[in-house]
Amino acid sequence: MKIFRTHTCGQLRVEHVGQSISLNGWVNSYRDHGNLIFIDLRDRFGITQLVFDPEDGSQKHLMEVASKLRSEDVIGVTGKVRVRIGGENPKHATGKVELVVTDLEVLNKTENPPFLPDDYGQLPNEEIRLKYRYLDLRRPSMQKILGLRSRALQTIREYFVGNNGFLEIETPVLYKSTPEGAREFLVPCRNVPGQFYALPQSPQLFKQILMVANADRYIQVCRCFRDEDPRADRQPEFTQIDLEMSFVRRDHIVAMMEGFVRHFWKTMLNYDVPPIQRMSYREAMETYGIDRPDTRYGLHIKDISELAARTEFGVFKTALEKGKDRPPFNSKRGVVKAIRVPGGAEKLTRKITDGYSEFAKPFGVGGVATVKYINDPATGQAKFDTGCAKFLEPMKADFVAALGLEPGDTVLFVADAYGVATKAIGELRQKVARDMGVVPKPGAEGGPWNFLIVVDFPMFERNKESGKWVAMHHPFTAPRDDQAEAFINAAENDDDTIEAIVSAGYDIVLNGSEIAGGSVRIHDGRVQSKVFQLLGLSPEQAREKFSFLLEALSYGAPPHAGIAFGFDRLMMHICGTENIRDVIAFPKTQIGADLMTRAPSLVPEKQLKDLYIASTYVPEPPAPKA
RNA sequence: GGGGCGGUAGCUCAAUUGGUUAGAGUACCGGACUGUCGAUCCGGUGGUUGCGGGUUCGAGUCCCGUCCGCCUCGCCA
């Protein structure tokens, strides 16, 4: 390499005219007019037009080499900056000038690339993009995301470490297996045959121990691993902004996080986040049917159980019989829930509303009852029409009042036990919002960023399959201060009481997506024992799994609380993408494969032997010929 | 593990009910061209229709299996 750049491709302006300078970069495009050649040269900082022109001193051999240049060749050039003769190109910051090349060095000719890294037209399919990720990342839109992600990390450290006294501390990646929650990735240990490390699902236990160690305020940008099937917003390997604070109560840490969100959105997008509303878990479930409500649109859920009980509609009556003796809001008590859809009578066709039953069934309910409320041309009066109209018509005034109905509305009903009905109608609400086109796009189009802090989660819920109690957050989450005594005194089989115990946990929700979650931690031994007991862990088992934490907590643990942001999801919001793979440089596919490096892969037998590992996998024999 | 969508030239896509030699744009190769800027114009190369079976006179198209990618349910303390 002889030609080293003196400037970048994004740097040259009119003030550089007349200077002799050098650039390095990739050929972004070429326009060969025979005796006049233009090259757009690209590096990370911009694009600069190069000109090869014999009348301006380009030698014949230079023209020959230049005419062979193709997109994605890597070159160095030296020449003189001048004002463009052909007029300005407003697309580029360097568009007023061009570089008249007098010396050219081809640093690396490219093979014909499978696709060109531009943002014109259709992208190649994702399989190709992932296989040639280094080409995909050259695309301007991906370069922008890489830049935003880097800036975000800087902003996070600036706020927490720079402005608020947090200490950045790294925790181990080779970690003790604590098989609660998500499935773990295991790492065999060569030095201790037959034993394993696990990769951390999160550094939860270490960060609590760091509080005992007087870190006081800890932060880490931390890679976490969960061996569960990916989704559009989930990867097996992902990044958390992990935090923990000593000597705080819930409101302190929540305020600190609210400050962070404000600083982050201001710095990244120059957006002023208004004060963030708190909402209880119960209100979220009652009004939105989900613990991470999307408050960008209405379509609020109403409980109309009492009204429904007075109809003759069998679907309602059957549902309301369920769990009659349970307390209100108990997951097993029958309820009838409804959503009023303004303008739905016209937009939601029969075909669409029929589809809602199919949509809702997987969530455990029998179906979705519908009715239209429309003006009757015959009488000039509004009336219920289609669906379950005949059951509602006798009580029309009551329903209109309860739901605030106006002509042109459609009403959707779900009737079942509280738990399943709530979940089903919450999912339905989101689907209806999409069908009605009432979900605004945030950011550039002026749509809202709706933040919400959800509090007062239940401590426990019954696992549907095993029937065992599981911690809704994790086993170190404290009950809310006023709940501790009731919790300690509750009998293990007293479902109704235990279900009603509320934790000191909190989630931060943005536009219906959970971006952070955390809790005040238990530092009372009696409470911790009770949690383990409920989770079905004997004192011995608890000690075996968590002895180091329990021991640490016994040596003067400060009251502490923490939270973790899903950094990749945060970046999805900032970048305006629906796909988590877009904000990760080298993401994995749905089976956890890296299409570029072709991981996972087989390893030599010797390597397994050194680790005392034998595979039980037997490849299926090819199907016999029929 | 279940459900859905997809896989045709390097890339993006087309191909009538199962019917002639599987086409187009782009990239690439060759040629022309002195002011373009996603240059333009002319010509050309390029195909195991993911893979393996089956049905049929005949399969890109229908059937079975399988692999890969995406979406989703389960799962994600």
XYZ file of C-alpha atoms (C1' of nucleotides) in Angstrom, chain A residues 29-34 36 38 49 55 70 82 84-87 89 91 98 112 114 120 122-125 127-128 180-182 226 228-229 231-232 234 471 473-474 581 589-591, chain B residues 1-4 6-8 10-13 25-41 52-54 65-77:
88
model
C -20.410 3.211 -8.274
C -18.723 4.005 -11.569
C -19.859 5.981 -14.582
C -17.591 5.319 -17.545
C -18.059 7.760 -20.429
C -15.104 6.409 -22.387
C -14.164 10.536 -18.906
C -16.511 9.159 -12.612
C -16.781 11.885 -6.494
C -7.398 16.754 -20.217
C -15.985 -2.114 -10.382
C -11.910 21.321 -7.401
C -17.620 20.313 -9.641
C -17.913 21.245 -13.281
C -21.151 19.335 -13.786
C -22.955 21.049 -10.946
C -24.958 16.804 -6.157
C -27.277 14.007 -2.045
C -14.761 16.474 -6.772
C -18.271 -10.110 -8.118
C -23.554 -11.557 -4.446
C -32.078 0.887 -3.525
C -35.437 -4.900 -2.802
C -33.016 -6.237 -0.242
C -31.674 -9.741 -0.828
C -33.385 -12.289 1.362
C -30.378 -15.754 4.433
C -28.076 -14.105 1.903
C -34.506 -21.741 37.223
C -36.221 -19.957 34.394
C -34.830 -20.093 30.899
C -31.015 -17.973 26.942
C -35.020 -20.566 24.013
C -36.488 -20.205 20.538
C -38.597 -14.330 17.909
C -38.594 -11.114 15.904
C -35.560 -12.060 20.791
C -41.851 -16.427 40.607
C -39.977 -11.960 38.173
C -37.332 -14.034 39.971
C -31.403 -8.844 13.884
C -31.210 -17.473 12.955
C -34.212 -19.232 14.455
C -32.219 -22.363 15.174
C -42.606 -29.737 19.735
C -47.276 -27.345 16.909
C -49.275 -23.860 13.007
C -48.403 -20.514 8.745
C -41.317 -18.905 1.464
C -36.838 -21.313 -1.480
C -36.685 -20.616 -9.840
C -24.800 -14.062 -8.588
C -29.244 -10.877 -6.725
C -34.734 -9.333 -7.143
C -38.770 -11.549 -9.403
C -34.708 -6.413 -14.626
C -30.143 -5.943 -12.383
C -25.126 -7.630 -11.598
C -21.140 -9.682 -14.622
C -18.357 -9.983 -19.641
C -17.502 -7.402 -24.578
C -18.305 -2.890 -27.458
C -19.703 2.586 -28.064
C -19.608 7.241 -25.634
C -16.060 14.015 -22.593
C -20.008 16.054 -17.264
C -22.180 11.924 -15.146
C -24.125 11.224 -10.279
C -28.864 4.413 -9.271
C -25.111 7.389 -16.362
C -26.893 5.926 -21.229
C -26.947 2.860 -25.762
C -34.562 -37.004 -2.097
C -38.525 -39.962 -3.594
C -43.462 -40.600 -6.016
C -40.350 -36.897 3.021
C -36.331 -33.771 4.253
C -33.116 -29.293 4.755
C -32.824 -24.029 5.158
C -34.978 -18.926 6.127
C -38.907 -15.829 8.148
C -43.570 -15.092 11.228
C -46.113 -17.281 15.281
C -47.993 -20.632 19.640
C -45.504 -23.258 23.392
C -41.040 -21.519 25.832
C -38.400 -16.855 27.379
C -37.490 -17.269 36.582
